[in-house]
Coordinates of C-alpha atoms and ligand atoms in Angstrom, one line a residue:
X240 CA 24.7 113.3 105.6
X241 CA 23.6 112.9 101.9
X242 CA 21.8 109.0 101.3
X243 CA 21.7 107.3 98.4
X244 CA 20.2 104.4 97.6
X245 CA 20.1 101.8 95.2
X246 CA 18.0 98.5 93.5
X247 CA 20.5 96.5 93.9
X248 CA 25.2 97.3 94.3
X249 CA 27.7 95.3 94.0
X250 CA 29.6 94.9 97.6
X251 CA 32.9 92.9 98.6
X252 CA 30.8 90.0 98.9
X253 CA 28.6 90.0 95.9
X254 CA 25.4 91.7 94.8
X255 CA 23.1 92.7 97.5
X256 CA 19.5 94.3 97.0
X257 CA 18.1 97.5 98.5
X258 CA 21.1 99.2 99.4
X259 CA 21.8 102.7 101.3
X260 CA 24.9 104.1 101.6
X261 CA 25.1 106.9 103.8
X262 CA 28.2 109.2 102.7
X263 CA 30.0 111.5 104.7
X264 CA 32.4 114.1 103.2
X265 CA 34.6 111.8 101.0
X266 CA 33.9 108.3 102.6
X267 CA 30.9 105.2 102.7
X268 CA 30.5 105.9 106.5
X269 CA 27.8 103.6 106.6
X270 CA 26.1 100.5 104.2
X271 CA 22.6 99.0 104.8
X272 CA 21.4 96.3 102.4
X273 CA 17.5 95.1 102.7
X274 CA 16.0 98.4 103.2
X275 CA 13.4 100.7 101.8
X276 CA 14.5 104.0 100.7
X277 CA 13.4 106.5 102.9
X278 CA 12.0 109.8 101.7
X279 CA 14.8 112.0 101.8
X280 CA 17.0 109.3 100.1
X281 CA 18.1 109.6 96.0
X282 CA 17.1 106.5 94.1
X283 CA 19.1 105.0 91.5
X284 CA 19.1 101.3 90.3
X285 CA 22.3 99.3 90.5
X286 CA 25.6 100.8 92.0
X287 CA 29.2 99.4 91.1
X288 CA 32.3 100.8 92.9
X289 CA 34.6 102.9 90.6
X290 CA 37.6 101.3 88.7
X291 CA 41.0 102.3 88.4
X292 CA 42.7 103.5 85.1
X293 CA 46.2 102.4 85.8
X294 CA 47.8 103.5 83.0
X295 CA 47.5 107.3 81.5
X296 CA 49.2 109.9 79.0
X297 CA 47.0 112.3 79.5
X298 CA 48.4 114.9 76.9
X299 CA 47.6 112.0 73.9
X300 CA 43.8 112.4 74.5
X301 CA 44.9 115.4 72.1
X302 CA 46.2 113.7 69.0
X303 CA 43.8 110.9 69.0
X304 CA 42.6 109.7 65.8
X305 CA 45.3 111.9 64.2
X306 CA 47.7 109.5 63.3
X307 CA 45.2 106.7 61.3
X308 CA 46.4 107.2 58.5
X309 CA 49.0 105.2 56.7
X310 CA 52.2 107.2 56.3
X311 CA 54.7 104.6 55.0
X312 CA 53.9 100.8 54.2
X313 CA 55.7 99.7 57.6
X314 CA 53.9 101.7 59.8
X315 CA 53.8 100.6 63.3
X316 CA 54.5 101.5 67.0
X317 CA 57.8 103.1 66.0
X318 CA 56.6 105.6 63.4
X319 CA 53.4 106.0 65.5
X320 CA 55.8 107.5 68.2
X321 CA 57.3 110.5 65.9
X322 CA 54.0 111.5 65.2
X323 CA 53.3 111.6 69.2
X324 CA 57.3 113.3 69.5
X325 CA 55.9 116.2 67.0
X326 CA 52.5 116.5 68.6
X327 CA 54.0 117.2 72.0
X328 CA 56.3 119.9 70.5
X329 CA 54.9 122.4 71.6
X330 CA 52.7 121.9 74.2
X331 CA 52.4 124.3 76.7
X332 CA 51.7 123.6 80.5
X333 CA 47.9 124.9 80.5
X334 CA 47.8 122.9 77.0
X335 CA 48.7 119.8 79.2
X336 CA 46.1 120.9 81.7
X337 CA 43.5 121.6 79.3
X338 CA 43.7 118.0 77.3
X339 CA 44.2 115.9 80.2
X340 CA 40.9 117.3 82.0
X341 CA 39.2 116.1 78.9
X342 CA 40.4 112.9 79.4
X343 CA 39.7 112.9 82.7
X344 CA 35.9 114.3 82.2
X345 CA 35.5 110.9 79.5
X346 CA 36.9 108.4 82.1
X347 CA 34.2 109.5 85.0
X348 CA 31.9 109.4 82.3
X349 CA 33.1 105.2 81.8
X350 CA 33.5 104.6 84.7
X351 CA 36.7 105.1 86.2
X352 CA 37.0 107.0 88.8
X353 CA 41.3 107.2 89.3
X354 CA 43.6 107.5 87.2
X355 CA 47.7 106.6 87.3
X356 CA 49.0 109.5 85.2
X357 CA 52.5 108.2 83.9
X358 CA 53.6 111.8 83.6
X359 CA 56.7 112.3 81.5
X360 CA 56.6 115.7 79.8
X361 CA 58.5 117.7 82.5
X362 CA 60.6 119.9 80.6
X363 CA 59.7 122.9 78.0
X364 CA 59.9 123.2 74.2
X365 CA 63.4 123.7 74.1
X366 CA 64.0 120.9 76.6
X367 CA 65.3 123.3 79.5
X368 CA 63.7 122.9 82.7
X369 CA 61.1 124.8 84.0
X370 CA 61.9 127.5 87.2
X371 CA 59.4 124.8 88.9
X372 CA 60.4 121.2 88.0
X373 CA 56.8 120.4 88.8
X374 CA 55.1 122.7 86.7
X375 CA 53.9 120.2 84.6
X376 CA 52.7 118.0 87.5
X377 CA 51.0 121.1 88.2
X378 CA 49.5 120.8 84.8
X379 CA 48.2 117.1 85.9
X380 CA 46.7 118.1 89.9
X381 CA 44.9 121.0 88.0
X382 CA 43.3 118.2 85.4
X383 CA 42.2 115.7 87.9
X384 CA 41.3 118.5 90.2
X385 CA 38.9 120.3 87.1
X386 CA 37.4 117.1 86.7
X387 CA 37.0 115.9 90.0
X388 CA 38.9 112.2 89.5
X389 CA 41.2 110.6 91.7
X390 CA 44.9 110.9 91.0
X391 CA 47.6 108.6 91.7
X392 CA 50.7 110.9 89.7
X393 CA 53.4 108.7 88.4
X394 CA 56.5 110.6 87.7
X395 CA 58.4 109.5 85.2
X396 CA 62.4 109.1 85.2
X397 CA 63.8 109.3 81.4
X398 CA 67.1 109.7 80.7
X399 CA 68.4 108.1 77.5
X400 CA 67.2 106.7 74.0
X401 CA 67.8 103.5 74.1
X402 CA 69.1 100.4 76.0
X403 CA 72.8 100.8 77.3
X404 CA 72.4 104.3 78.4
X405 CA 72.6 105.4 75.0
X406 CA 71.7 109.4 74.4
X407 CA 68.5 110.8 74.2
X408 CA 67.1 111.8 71.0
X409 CA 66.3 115.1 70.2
X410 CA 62.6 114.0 70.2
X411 CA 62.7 113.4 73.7
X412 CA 64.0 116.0 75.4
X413 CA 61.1 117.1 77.1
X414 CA 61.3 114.1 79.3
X415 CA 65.1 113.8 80.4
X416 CA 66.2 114.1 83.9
X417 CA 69.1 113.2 86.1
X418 CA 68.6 111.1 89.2
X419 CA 69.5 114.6 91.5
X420 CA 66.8 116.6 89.3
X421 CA 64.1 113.4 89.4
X422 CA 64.5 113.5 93.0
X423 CA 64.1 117.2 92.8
X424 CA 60.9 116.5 90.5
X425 CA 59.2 114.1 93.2
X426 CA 59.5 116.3 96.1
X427 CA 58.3 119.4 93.7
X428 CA 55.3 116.9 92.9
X429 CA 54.7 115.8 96.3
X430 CA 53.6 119.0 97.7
X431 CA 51.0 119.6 94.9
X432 CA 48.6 117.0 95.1
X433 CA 45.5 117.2 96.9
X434 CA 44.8 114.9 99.9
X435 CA 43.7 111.8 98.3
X436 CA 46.0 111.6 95.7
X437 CA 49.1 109.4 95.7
X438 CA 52.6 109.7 94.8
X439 CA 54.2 106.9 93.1
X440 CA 57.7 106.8 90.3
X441 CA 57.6 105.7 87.0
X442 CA 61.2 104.7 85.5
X443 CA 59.8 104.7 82.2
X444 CA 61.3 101.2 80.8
X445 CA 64.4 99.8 80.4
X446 CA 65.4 101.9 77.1
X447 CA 65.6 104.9 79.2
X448 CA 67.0 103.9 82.5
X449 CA 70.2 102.6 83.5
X450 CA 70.3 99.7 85.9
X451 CA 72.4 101.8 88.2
X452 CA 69.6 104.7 87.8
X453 CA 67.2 102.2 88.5
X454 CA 68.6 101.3 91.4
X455 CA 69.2 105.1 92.5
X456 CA 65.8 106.2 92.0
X457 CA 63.6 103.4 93.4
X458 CA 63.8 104.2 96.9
X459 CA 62.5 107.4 96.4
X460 CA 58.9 105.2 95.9
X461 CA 59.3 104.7 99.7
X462 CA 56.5 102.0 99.4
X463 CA 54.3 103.7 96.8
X464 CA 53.5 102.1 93.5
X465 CA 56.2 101.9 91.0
X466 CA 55.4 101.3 87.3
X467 CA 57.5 100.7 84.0
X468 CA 56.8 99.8 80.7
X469 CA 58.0 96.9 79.7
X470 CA 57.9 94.4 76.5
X471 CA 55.2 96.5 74.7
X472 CA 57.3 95.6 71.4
X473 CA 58.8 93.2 69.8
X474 CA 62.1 94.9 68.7
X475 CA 62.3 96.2 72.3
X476 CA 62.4 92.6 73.7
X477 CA 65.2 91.4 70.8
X478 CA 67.1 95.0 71.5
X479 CA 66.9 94.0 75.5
X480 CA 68.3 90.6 75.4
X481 CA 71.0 91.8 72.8
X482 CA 72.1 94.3 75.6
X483 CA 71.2 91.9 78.3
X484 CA 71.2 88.5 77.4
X485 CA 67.6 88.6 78.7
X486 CA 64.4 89.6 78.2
X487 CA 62.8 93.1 79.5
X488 CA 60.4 91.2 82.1
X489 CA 63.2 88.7 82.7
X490 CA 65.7 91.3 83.9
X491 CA 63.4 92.6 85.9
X492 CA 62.4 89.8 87.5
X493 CA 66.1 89.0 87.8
X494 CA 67.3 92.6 88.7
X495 CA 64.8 94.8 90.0
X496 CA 63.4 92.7 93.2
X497 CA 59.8 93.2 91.4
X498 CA 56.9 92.5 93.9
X499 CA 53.5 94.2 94.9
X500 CA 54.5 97.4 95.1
X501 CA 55.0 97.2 90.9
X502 CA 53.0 97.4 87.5
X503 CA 54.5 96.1 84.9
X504 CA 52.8 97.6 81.7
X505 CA 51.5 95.9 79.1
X506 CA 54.3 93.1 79.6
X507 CA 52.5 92.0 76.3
X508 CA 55.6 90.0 74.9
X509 CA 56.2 87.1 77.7
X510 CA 57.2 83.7 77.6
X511 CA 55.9 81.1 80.0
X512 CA 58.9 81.2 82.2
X513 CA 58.1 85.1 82.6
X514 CA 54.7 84.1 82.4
X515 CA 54.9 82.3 85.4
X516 CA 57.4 84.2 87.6
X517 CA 55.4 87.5 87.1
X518 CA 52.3 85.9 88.7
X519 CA 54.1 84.5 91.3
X520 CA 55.7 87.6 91.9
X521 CA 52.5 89.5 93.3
X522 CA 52.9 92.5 90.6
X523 CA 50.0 94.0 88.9
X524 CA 50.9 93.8 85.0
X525 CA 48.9 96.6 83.5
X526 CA 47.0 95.6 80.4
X527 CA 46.1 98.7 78.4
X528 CA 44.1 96.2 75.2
X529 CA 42.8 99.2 73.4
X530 CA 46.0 101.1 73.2
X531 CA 47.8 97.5 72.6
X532 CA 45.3 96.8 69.4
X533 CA 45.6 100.5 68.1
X534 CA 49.3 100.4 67.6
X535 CA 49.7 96.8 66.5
X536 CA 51.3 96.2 70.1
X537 CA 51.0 92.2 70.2
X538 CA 48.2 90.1 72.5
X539 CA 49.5 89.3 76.2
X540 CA 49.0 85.6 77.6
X541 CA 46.2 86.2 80.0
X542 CA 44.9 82.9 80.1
X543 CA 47.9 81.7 80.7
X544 CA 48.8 84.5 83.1
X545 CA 45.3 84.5 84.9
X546 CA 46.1 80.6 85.6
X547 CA 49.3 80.9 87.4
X548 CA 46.9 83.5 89.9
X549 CA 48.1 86.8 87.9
X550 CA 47.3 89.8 88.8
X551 CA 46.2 92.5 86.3
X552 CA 44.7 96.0 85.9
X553 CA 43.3 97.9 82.5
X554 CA 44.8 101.5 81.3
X555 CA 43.5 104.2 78.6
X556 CA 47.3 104.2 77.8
X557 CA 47.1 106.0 74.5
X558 CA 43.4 107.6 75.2
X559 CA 42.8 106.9 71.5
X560 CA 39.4 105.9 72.8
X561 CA 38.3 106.2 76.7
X562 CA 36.6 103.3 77.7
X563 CA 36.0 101.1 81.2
X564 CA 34.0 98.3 79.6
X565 CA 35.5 99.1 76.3
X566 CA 39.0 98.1 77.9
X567 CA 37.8 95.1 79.6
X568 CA 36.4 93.5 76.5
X569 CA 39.0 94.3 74.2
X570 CA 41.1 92.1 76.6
X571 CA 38.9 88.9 76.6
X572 CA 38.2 89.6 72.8
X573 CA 42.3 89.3 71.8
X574 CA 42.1 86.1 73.8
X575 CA 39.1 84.8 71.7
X576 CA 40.2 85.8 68.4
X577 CA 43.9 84.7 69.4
X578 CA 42.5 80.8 70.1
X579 CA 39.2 81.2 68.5
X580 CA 37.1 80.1 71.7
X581 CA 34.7 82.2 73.6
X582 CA 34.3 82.6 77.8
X583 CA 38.2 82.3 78.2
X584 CA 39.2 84.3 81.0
X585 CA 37.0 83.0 83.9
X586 CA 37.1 79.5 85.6
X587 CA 34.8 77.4 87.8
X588 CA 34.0 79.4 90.6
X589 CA 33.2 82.8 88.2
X590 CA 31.3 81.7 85.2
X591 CA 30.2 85.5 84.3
X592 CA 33.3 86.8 82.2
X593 CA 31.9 90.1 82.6
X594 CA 32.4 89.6 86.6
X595 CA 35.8 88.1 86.7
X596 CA 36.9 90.8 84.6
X597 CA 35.5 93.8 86.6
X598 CA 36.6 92.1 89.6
X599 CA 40.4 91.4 88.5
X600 CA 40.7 94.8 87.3
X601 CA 38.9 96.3 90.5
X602 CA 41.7 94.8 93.3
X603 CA 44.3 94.9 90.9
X604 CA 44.2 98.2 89.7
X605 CA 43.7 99.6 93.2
X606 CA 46.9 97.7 94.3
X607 CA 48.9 99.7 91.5
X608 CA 47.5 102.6 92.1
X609 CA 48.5 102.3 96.1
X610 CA 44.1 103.0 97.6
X611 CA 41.4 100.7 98.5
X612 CA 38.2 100.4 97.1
X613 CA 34.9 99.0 96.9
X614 CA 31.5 99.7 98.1
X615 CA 32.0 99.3 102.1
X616 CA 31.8 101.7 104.8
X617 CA 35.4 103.4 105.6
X618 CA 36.3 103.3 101.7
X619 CA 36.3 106.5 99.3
X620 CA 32.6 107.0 98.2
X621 CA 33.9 106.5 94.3
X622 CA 30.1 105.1 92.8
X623 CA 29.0 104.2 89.4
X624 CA 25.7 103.7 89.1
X625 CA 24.5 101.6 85.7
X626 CA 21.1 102.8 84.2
X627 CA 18.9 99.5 84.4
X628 CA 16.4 100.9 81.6
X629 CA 18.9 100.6 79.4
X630 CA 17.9 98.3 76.0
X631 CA 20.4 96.2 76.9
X632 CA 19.9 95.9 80.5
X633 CA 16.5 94.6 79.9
X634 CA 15.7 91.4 82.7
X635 CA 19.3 91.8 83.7
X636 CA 20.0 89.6 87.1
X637 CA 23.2 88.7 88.5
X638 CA 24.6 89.1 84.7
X639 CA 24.3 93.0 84.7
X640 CA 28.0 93.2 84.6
X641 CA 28.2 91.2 81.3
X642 CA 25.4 92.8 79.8
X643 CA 27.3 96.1 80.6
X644 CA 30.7 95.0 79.4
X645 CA 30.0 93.3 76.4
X646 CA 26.6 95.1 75.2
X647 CA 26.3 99.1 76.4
X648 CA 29.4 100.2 77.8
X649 CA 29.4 103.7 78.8
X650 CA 25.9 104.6 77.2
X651 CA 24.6 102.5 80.1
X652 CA 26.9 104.7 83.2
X653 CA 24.3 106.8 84.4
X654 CA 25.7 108.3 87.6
X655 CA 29.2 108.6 89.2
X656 CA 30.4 110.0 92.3
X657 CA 33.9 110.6 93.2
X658 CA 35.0 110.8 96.8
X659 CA 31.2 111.2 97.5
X660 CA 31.2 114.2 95.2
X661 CA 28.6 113.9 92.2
X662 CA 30.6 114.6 89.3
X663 CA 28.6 112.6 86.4
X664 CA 24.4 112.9 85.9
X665 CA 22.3 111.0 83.5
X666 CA 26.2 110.1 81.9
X667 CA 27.5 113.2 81.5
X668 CA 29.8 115.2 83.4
X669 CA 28.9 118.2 85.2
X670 CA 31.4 120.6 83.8
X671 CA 31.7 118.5 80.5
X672 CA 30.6 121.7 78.5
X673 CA 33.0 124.1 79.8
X674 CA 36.4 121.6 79.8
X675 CA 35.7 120.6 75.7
X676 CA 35.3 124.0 74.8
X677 CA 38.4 125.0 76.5
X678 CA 40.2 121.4 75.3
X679 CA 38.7 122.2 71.4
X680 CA 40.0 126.0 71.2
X681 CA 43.5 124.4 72.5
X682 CA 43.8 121.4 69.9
X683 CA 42.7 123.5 67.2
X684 CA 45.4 126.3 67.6
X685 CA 47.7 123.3 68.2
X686 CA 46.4 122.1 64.8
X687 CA 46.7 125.2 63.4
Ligands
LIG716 ZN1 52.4 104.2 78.2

């Protein structure tokens, strides 16, 4: 059984020196701290478990930094969204498959090591259905499976514009679905994805979904994660209470019966009633701070949030830039430059900000994403390993995770295996070459 062995690795109980972990087929099946390497053993220098991405379009990896520039003086999330409704036009399955490995490839290469896919573009050009209402799940299993990550799909149901069931637009009718043909979708799904991928349902928020669809489609999670947007925007929360009375994470928490089988994402516009009842509630609400910043979302309380015992997990969202550490200090940096303090989200057991963050979006992205991980024998073998002669990893101790977050990022990932598979050397993926040429030749004739 292939040996690796490491300087130092962050386990469930902290950092530990001189590790081995002996991997068999997928899976840690053994973990030794305190020892020497032995001869046949690789040696690398400080190994961190894998995180979760909990929150995907893998498709928008393909228009990303296309729509930067200003295209009328109110530009915002709204406007940004036509130029996403026109990109996916005409997307073709294996153009789905093609863009979404290249996203894939660049979050091994940060550091993640799953993805939740929050798959919504099941139906073709014209909006009719495929002859297999999975073909563009098929799309998805063939991205993760190109690049080697872990999958955790996420079908989405979509079936109207706005709140109160109203019509979709024409924009959107590459999503739309009836309960019968979601249900039809799921199945189609389920018997596509590899053996360590999980199967989860995405209502897509309460602008698309009924309450009565809601309540139709949820069982079909059968205890598998379920994830919605909700309260990324402003005018959605004043469009939701005027349909409602309340607000989107309200009537959830009011309505849906929300618990820790859910992930809320971005929940960025809560007050501190909702605030307080989505922490107690034992959700995951899935913070996507890059995304959030690029399209003027809003900040989300985490201080706030984190002291009521929140739980939270970071997502690419958007993919406008992919980005582990990038994701993780984008979130403490909103809070600093929202109360113009520094160190916010830790407390007095976990000074290192850098090591509360990696460990809240470590246990709470695996909770929405329905796996367990960490570096113990019996979990999936999904290992970063950080390059310790990196500048900014110079006399790092136990503050390698800050140095990481908040000074290298991904220039400092040096290795990652994925379900014991080596799929990233010296930070670059092993078939990196061969899915960017295939992903440039399709966004340029997309361009075109
Ligand atoms: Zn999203």
């Amino acid at each position: 059984m292939p040996q690796l062995w490491f300087e130092r690795a962050l386990l469930p109980q902290g950092w530990a020196e001189r590790v081995r972990v002996t991997v068999d087929g997928a899976t840690i099946a053994a973990l030794e701290t305190g020892v020497e390497p032995g001869v046949e053993d690789a040696r690398h220098s400080a190994a961190i478990p894998g995180l979760c991405n909990v929150h995907s379009h893998g498709f928008q990896r393909g228009m990303a930094g296309l729509s930067e520039r200003r295209g009328r003086p109110d530009d915002d999330f709204w406007s940004w969204r036509e130029v996403m409704y026109r990109f996916l036009d005409r997307l073709t399955p294996d153009d789905i498959a093609a863009i979404s490995a290249q996203a894939y490839v660049e979050m091994l290469e940060s550091g993640f090591t799953r993805v939740g896919e929050f798959h919504y573009l099941h139906n073709d050009a014209s909006g009719g259905r495929y002859a297999d209402p999975a073909e563009t799940a098929g799309s998805i299993v063939a991205a993760a499976q190109a690049s080697g990550i872990g999958l955790t799909l996420l079908p989405v149901f979509y079936a109207h514009g706005d709140f109160g069931g109203a019509p979709p637009t024409p924009g959107q009718r590459r999503f739309i679905s009836d309960v019968d043909g979601f249900a039809r979708l799921v199945e189609a799904s389920r018997v596509k994805l590899p053996a360590d991928a999980v199967l989860g349902i995405a209502p897509h928020s309460l602008r698309a979904v009924t309450p009565e669809e809601l309540a139709a489609i949820l069982p079909l999670a059968d205890g598998a994660p379920i994830h919605i947007h909700a309260a990324e925007q402003v005018r959605e929360v004043q469009a939701c209470v005027a349909w409602s009375g309340a607000r989107p994470v309200q009537w959830l928490l009011d309505n849906a019966d929300i618990d820790a089988r859910w992930c809320l994402i971005h929940s960025t516009h809560i007050d501190a009633q909702e605030t307080a009842r989505l922490a107690a509630s034992g959700a995951v609400a899935g913070l996507c701070p890059v995304t959030e910043a690029n399209l003027g979302d809003g900040i989300f309380p985490a201080v706030d949030y984190l002291a009521a015992g929140g739980r939270l997990g970071v997502g690419t969202d958007s993919n406008i830039l992919i980005d582990a550490a990038g994701e993780l200090r984008a979130l403490e940096y909103s809070q600093r430059l929202a109360r113009r303090k520094r160190a916010l989200l830790v407390d007095q057991n976990e000074p290192s900000v850098g090591a509360k963050l990696f460990a809240m979006a470590q246990s709470g992205g695996t909770q929405a994403l329905g796996v367990t991980s960490g570096l113990a024998a019996g979990n999936a073998a999904d290992i970063v390993s950080l390059n310790l002669d990196h500048p900014s990893m110079a006399g790092a101790g136990t503050d390698l995770l800050d140095r990481w977050i908040f000074a290298a990022g991904s220039p400092a990932i040096d290795r990652v295996w994925r379900g014991g598979k080596k799929v990233v050397e010296h930070g670059r993926h092993l078939a990196a070459d061969s899915i960017a040429e295939r992903y440039r030749a399709t966004v340029a004739a997309l361009l075109a």
